[in-house]
Amino acid sequence: MVSAKKSGVVPEDASSIAANGWYWLFASIILLMMLKAHMIGHAFLLHVKTEVADKNNTLLNGLGWLWGIGGVITFVWGLLQLVRAASMIIAN
């Protein structure tokens, strides 16, 4: 893509959209890794302190949902940006 951009085959708009898409995909990886770490930590806490299993911690659950939904949204948006860039290159 870099050499195609330098030769003028790839439009500048498509290149910036593709780069933006990769950043969104990277953000989704970070968010979903945070969710995984949260879930592992929560499972460990349930093994260490069994009395926590009976309590519903809305803050921790809310953080888990926020990371999960955010990760899925950023993943889909990043893929859409890559498809948009590819369609711009094909149409050119």
Short mmCIF file of N, CA and C in Angstrom, two decimals:
data_model
loop_
_atom_site.label_atom_id
_atom_site.label_comp_id
_atom_site.label_asym_id
_atom_site.label_seq_id
_atom_site.Cartn_x
_atom_site.Cartn_y
_atom_site.Cartn_z
N MET A 1 0.82 -1.19 0.00
CA MET A 1 0.00 0.00 0.00
C MET A 1 0.87 1.25 0.00
N VAL A 2 2.00 1.19 0.71
CA VAL A 2 2.88 2.36 0.77
C VAL A 2 3.46 2.66 -0.61
N SER A 3 3.94 1.62 -1.29
CA SER A 3 4.51 1.86 -2.62
C SER A 3 3.42 2.27 -3.62
N ALA A 4 2.22 1.73 -3.47
CA ALA A 4 1.12 2.12 -4.36
C ALA A 4 0.71 3.57 -4.10
N LYS A 5 0.80 4.00 -2.86
CA LYS A 5 0.47 5.39 -2.53
C LYS A 5 1.52 6.33 -3.12
N LYS A 6 2.78 5.93 -3.03
CA LYS A 6 3.85 6.77 -3.57
C LYS A 6 3.76 6.88 -5.09
N SER A 7 3.33 5.81 -5.75
CA SER A 7 3.23 5.85 -7.21
C SER A 7 1.95 6.51 -7.69
N GLY A 8 1.04 6.81 -6.78
CA GLY A 8 -0.19 7.50 -7.16
C GLY A 8 -1.34 6.58 -7.52
N VAL A 9 -1.16 5.27 -7.37
CA VAL A 9 -2.22 4.33 -7.69
C VAL A 9 -3.35 4.42 -6.65
N VAL A 10 -2.98 4.60 -5.39
CA VAL A 10 -3.95 4.71 -4.31
C VAL A 10 -4.20 6.18 -4.02
N PRO A 11 -5.45 6.62 -4.07
CA PRO A 11 -5.74 8.02 -3.75
C PRO A 11 -5.41 8.34 -2.29
N GLU A 12 -5.12 9.59 -2.03
CA GLU A 12 -4.77 10.03 -0.67
C GLU A 12 -5.93 9.78 0.29
N ASP A 13 -7.16 10.00 -0.16
CA ASP A 13 -8.33 9.77 0.70
C ASP A 13 -8.43 8.31 1.12
N ALA A 14 -8.25 7.41 0.17
CA ALA A 14 -8.34 5.98 0.47
C ALA A 14 -7.24 5.56 1.43
N SER A 15 -6.06 6.13 1.27
CA SER A 15 -4.95 5.80 2.15
C SER A 15 -5.23 6.25 3.59
N SER A 16 -5.75 7.44 3.75
CA SER A 16 -6.05 7.93 5.10
C SER A 16 -7.21 7.17 5.73
N ILE A 17 -8.20 6.79 4.92
CA ILE A 17 -9.32 6.00 5.44
C ILE A 17 -8.83 4.62 5.88
N ALA A 18 -7.95 4.01 5.10
CA ALA A 18 -7.41 2.69 5.46
C ALA A 18 -6.59 2.78 6.75
N ALA A 19 -5.78 3.82 6.87
CA ALA A 19 -5.00 4.00 8.10
C ALA A 19 -5.92 4.19 9.30
N ASN A 20 -6.97 4.97 9.10
CA ASN A 20 -7.96 5.19 10.15
C ASN A 20 -8.63 3.88 10.55
N GLY A 21 -8.95 3.05 9.56
CA GLY A 21 -9.56 1.76 9.83
C GLY A 21 -8.66 0.86 10.67
N TRP A 22 -7.35 0.89 10.38
CA TRP A 22 -6.42 0.07 11.16
C TRP A 22 -6.33 0.57 12.60
N TYR A 23 -6.41 1.88 12.80
CA TYR A 23 -6.41 2.40 14.17
C TYR A 23 -7.66 1.96 14.93
N TRP A 24 -8.82 1.94 14.25
CA TRP A 24 -10.04 1.46 14.89
C TRP A 24 -9.92 -0.01 15.24
N LEU A 25 -9.33 -0.80 14.36
CA LEU A 25 -9.14 -2.22 14.66
C LEU A 25 -8.18 -2.41 15.84
N PHE A 26 -7.15 -1.59 15.89
CA PHE A 26 -6.23 -1.64 17.03
C PHE A 26 -6.95 -1.29 18.33
N ALA A 27 -7.82 -0.28 18.29
CA ALA A 27 -8.60 0.10 19.47
C ALA A 27 -9.51 -1.05 19.91
N SER A 28 -10.07 -1.77 18.95
CA SER A 28 -10.93 -2.89 19.31
C SER A 28 -10.13 -4.00 20.00
N ILE A 29 -8.91 -4.22 19.55
CA ILE A 29 -8.06 -5.23 20.19
C ILE A 29 -7.78 -4.82 21.64
N ILE A 30 -7.45 -3.56 21.85
CA ILE A 30 -7.17 -3.07 23.21
C ILE A 30 -8.40 -3.21 24.10
N LEU A 31 -9.57 -2.79 23.59
CA LEU A 31 -10.79 -2.88 24.40
C LEU A 31 -11.15 -4.32 24.73
N LEU A 32 -11.03 -5.21 23.76
CA LEU A 32 -11.38 -6.61 24.01
C LEU A 32 -10.35 -7.30 24.91
N MET A 33 -9.09 -6.88 24.85
CA MET A 33 -8.10 -7.41 25.79
C MET A 33 -8.39 -6.92 27.21
N MET A 34 -8.84 -5.68 27.34
CA MET A 34 -9.22 -5.17 28.66
C MET A 34 -10.41 -5.95 29.20
N LEU A 35 -11.36 -6.28 28.32
CA LEU A 35 -12.50 -7.09 28.73
C LEU A 35 -12.04 -8.47 29.21
N LYS A 36 -11.14 -9.08 28.47
CA LYS A 36 -10.64 -10.40 28.85
C LYS A 36 -9.92 -10.34 30.20
N ALA A 37 -9.09 -9.32 30.41
CA ALA A 37 -8.40 -9.17 31.69
C ALA A 37 -9.41 -8.95 32.82
N HIS A 38 -10.45 -8.19 32.54
CA HIS A 38 -11.51 -7.95 33.52
C HIS A 38 -12.21 -9.26 33.89
N MET A 39 -12.50 -10.08 32.89
CA MET A 39 -13.18 -11.34 33.14
C MET A 39 -12.30 -12.32 33.91
N ILE A 40 -11.02 -12.34 33.59
CA ILE A 40 -10.08 -13.20 34.32
C ILE A 40 -9.97 -12.73 35.77
N GLY A 41 -9.85 -11.42 35.96
CA GLY A 41 -9.78 -10.88 37.31
C GLY A 41 -11.04 -11.16 38.11
N HIS A 42 -12.18 -11.04 37.46
CA HIS A 42 -13.45 -11.32 38.14
C HIS A 42 -13.55 -12.80 38.51
N ALA A 43 -13.15 -13.69 37.63
CA ALA A 43 -13.18 -15.12 37.93
C ALA A 43 -12.22 -15.45 39.08
N PHE A 44 -11.04 -14.82 39.08
CA PHE A 44 -10.09 -15.05 40.17
C PHE A 44 -10.66 -14.56 41.49
N LEU A 45 -11.31 -13.40 41.46
CA LEU A 45 -11.91 -12.85 42.67
C LEU A 45 -13.00 -13.77 43.21
N LEU A 46 -13.76 -14.38 42.32
CA LEU A 46 -14.81 -15.30 42.77
C LEU A 46 -14.22 -16.54 43.42
N HIS A 47 -13.04 -16.97 42.99
CA HIS A 47 -12.39 -18.13 43.62
C HIS A 47 -11.76 -17.77 44.96
N VAL A 48 -11.25 -16.56 45.07
CA VAL A 48 -10.59 -16.14 46.30
C VAL A 48 -11.61 -15.75 47.37
N LYS A 49 -12.61 -14.97 46.96
CA LYS A 49 -13.63 -14.51 47.90
C LYS A 49 -14.99 -15.02 47.43
N THR A 50 -15.41 -16.13 47.97
CA THR A 50 -16.66 -16.74 47.51
C THR A 50 -17.89 -15.91 47.88
N GLU A 51 -17.79 -15.05 48.89
CA GLU A 51 -18.94 -14.22 49.25
C GLU A 51 -19.24 -13.17 48.18
N VAL A 52 -18.29 -12.89 47.32
CA VAL A 52 -18.50 -11.94 46.23
C VAL A 52 -19.43 -12.53 45.18
N ALA A 53 -19.49 -13.85 45.09
CA ALA A 53 -20.31 -14.51 44.08
C ALA A 53 -21.79 -14.19 44.25
N ASP A 54 -22.21 -13.90 45.47
CA ASP A 54 -23.62 -13.62 45.71
C ASP A 54 -23.97 -12.15 45.50
N LYS A 55 -22.99 -11.30 45.29
CA LYS A 55 -23.24 -9.87 45.15
C LYS A 55 -23.14 -9.45 43.68
N ASN A 56 -23.97 -8.51 43.31
CA ASN A 56 -23.95 -7.97 41.95
C ASN A 56 -23.30 -6.60 42.01
N ASN A 57 -22.09 -6.49 41.49
CA ASN A 57 -21.37 -5.22 41.48
C ASN A 57 -21.65 -4.52 40.15
N THR A 58 -22.53 -3.52 40.21
CA THR A 58 -22.96 -2.87 38.97
C THR A 58 -21.82 -2.10 38.30
N LEU A 59 -20.87 -1.57 39.07
CA LEU A 59 -19.76 -0.83 38.47
C LEU A 59 -18.88 -1.76 37.66
N LEU A 60 -18.50 -2.90 38.24
CA LEU A 60 -17.65 -3.84 37.51
C LEU A 60 -18.38 -4.45 36.32
N ASN A 61 -19.65 -4.78 36.49
CA ASN A 61 -20.42 -5.31 35.37
C ASN A 61 -20.58 -4.27 34.27
N GLY A 62 -20.81 -3.03 34.68
CA GLY A 62 -20.94 -1.95 33.69
C GLY A 62 -19.66 -1.74 32.90
N LEU A 63 -18.51 -1.81 33.59
CA LEU A 63 -17.23 -1.69 32.88
C LEU A 63 -17.04 -2.82 31.89
N GLY A 64 -17.41 -4.02 32.28
CA GLY A 64 -17.31 -5.16 31.37
C GLY A 64 -18.17 -4.97 30.14
N TRP A 65 -19.40 -4.55 30.34
CA TRP A 65 -20.29 -4.31 29.20
C TRP A 65 -19.77 -3.17 28.32
N LEU A 66 -19.26 -2.13 28.95
CA LEU A 66 -18.73 -0.99 28.19
C LEU A 66 -17.56 -1.41 27.31
N TRP A 67 -16.62 -2.18 27.88
CA TRP A 67 -15.47 -2.65 27.10
C TRP A 67 -15.91 -3.60 25.99
N GLY A 68 -16.85 -4.49 26.29
CA GLY A 68 -17.31 -5.45 25.29
C GLY A 68 -18.04 -4.79 24.13
N ILE A 69 -19.00 -3.94 24.45
CA ILE A 69 -19.76 -3.26 23.39
C ILE A 69 -18.86 -2.31 22.62
N GLY A 70 -17.99 -1.60 23.34
CA GLY A 70 -17.04 -0.71 22.67
C GLY A 70 -16.11 -1.46 21.75
N GLY A 71 -15.64 -2.62 22.18
CA GLY A 71 -14.75 -3.43 21.35
C GLY A 71 -15.43 -3.92 20.09
N VAL A 72 -16.67 -4.35 20.20
CA VAL A 72 -17.40 -4.82 19.02
C VAL A 72 -17.69 -3.66 18.06
N ILE A 73 -18.09 -2.52 18.60
CA ILE A 73 -18.39 -1.36 17.75
C ILE A 73 -17.14 -0.88 17.02
N THR A 74 -16.02 -0.77 17.73
CA THR A 74 -14.80 -0.31 17.06
C THR A 74 -14.30 -1.33 16.05
N PHE A 75 -14.51 -2.62 16.31
CA PHE A 75 -14.11 -3.65 15.35
C PHE A 75 -14.92 -3.52 14.06
N VAL A 76 -16.23 -3.41 14.19
CA VAL A 76 -17.10 -3.29 13.01
C VAL A 76 -16.78 -2.01 12.26
N TRP A 77 -16.58 -0.90 12.98
CA TRP A 77 -16.29 0.37 12.31
C TRP A 77 -14.94 0.31 11.58
N GLY A 78 -13.95 -0.32 12.18
CA GLY A 78 -12.65 -0.47 11.52
C GLY A 78 -12.75 -1.29 10.26
N LEU A 79 -13.51 -2.39 10.31
CA LEU A 79 -13.70 -3.20 9.10
C LEU A 79 -14.44 -2.42 8.02
N LEU A 80 -15.44 -1.67 8.41
CA LEU A 80 -16.17 -0.85 7.42
C LEU A 80 -15.25 0.19 6.78
N GLN A 81 -14.35 0.75 7.56
CA GLN A 81 -13.41 1.72 6.99
C GLN A 81 -12.47 1.06 5.99
N LEU A 82 -12.02 -0.16 6.29
CA LEU A 82 -11.15 -0.86 5.35
C LEU A 82 -11.90 -1.23 4.07
N VAL A 83 -13.15 -1.64 4.20
CA VAL A 83 -13.96 -1.94 3.02
C VAL A 83 -14.19 -0.68 2.21
N ARG A 84 -14.44 0.42 2.88
CA ARG A 84 -14.65 1.71 2.19
C ARG A 84 -13.39 2.12 1.42
N ALA A 85 -12.22 1.97 2.04
CA ALA A 85 -10.97 2.30 1.36
C ALA A 85 -10.73 1.39 0.17
N ALA A 86 -11.01 0.10 0.33
CA ALA A 86 -10.82 -0.84 -0.77
C ALA A 86 -11.76 -0.53 -1.92
N SER A 87 -12.99 -0.17 -1.62
CA SER A 87 -13.91 0.17 -2.70
C SER A 87 -13.50 1.45 -3.42
N MET A 88 -12.91 2.39 -2.70
CA MET A 88 -12.40 3.62 -3.34
C MET A 88 -11.23 3.29 -4.28
N ILE A 89 -10.39 2.36 -3.86
CA ILE A 89 -9.24 1.98 -4.69
C ILE A 89 -9.71 1.25 -5.93
N ILE A 90 -10.68 0.36 -5.78
CA ILE A 90 -11.19 -0.40 -6.92
C ILE A 90 -11.91 0.53 -7.89
N ALA A 91 -12.66 1.48 -7.37
CA ALA A 91 -13.40 2.40 -8.24
C ALA A 91 -12.48 3.37 -8.97
N ASN A 92 -11.28 3.55 -8.48
CA ASN A 92 -10.36 4.51 -9.08
C ASN A 92 -9.77 4.03 -10.37
#
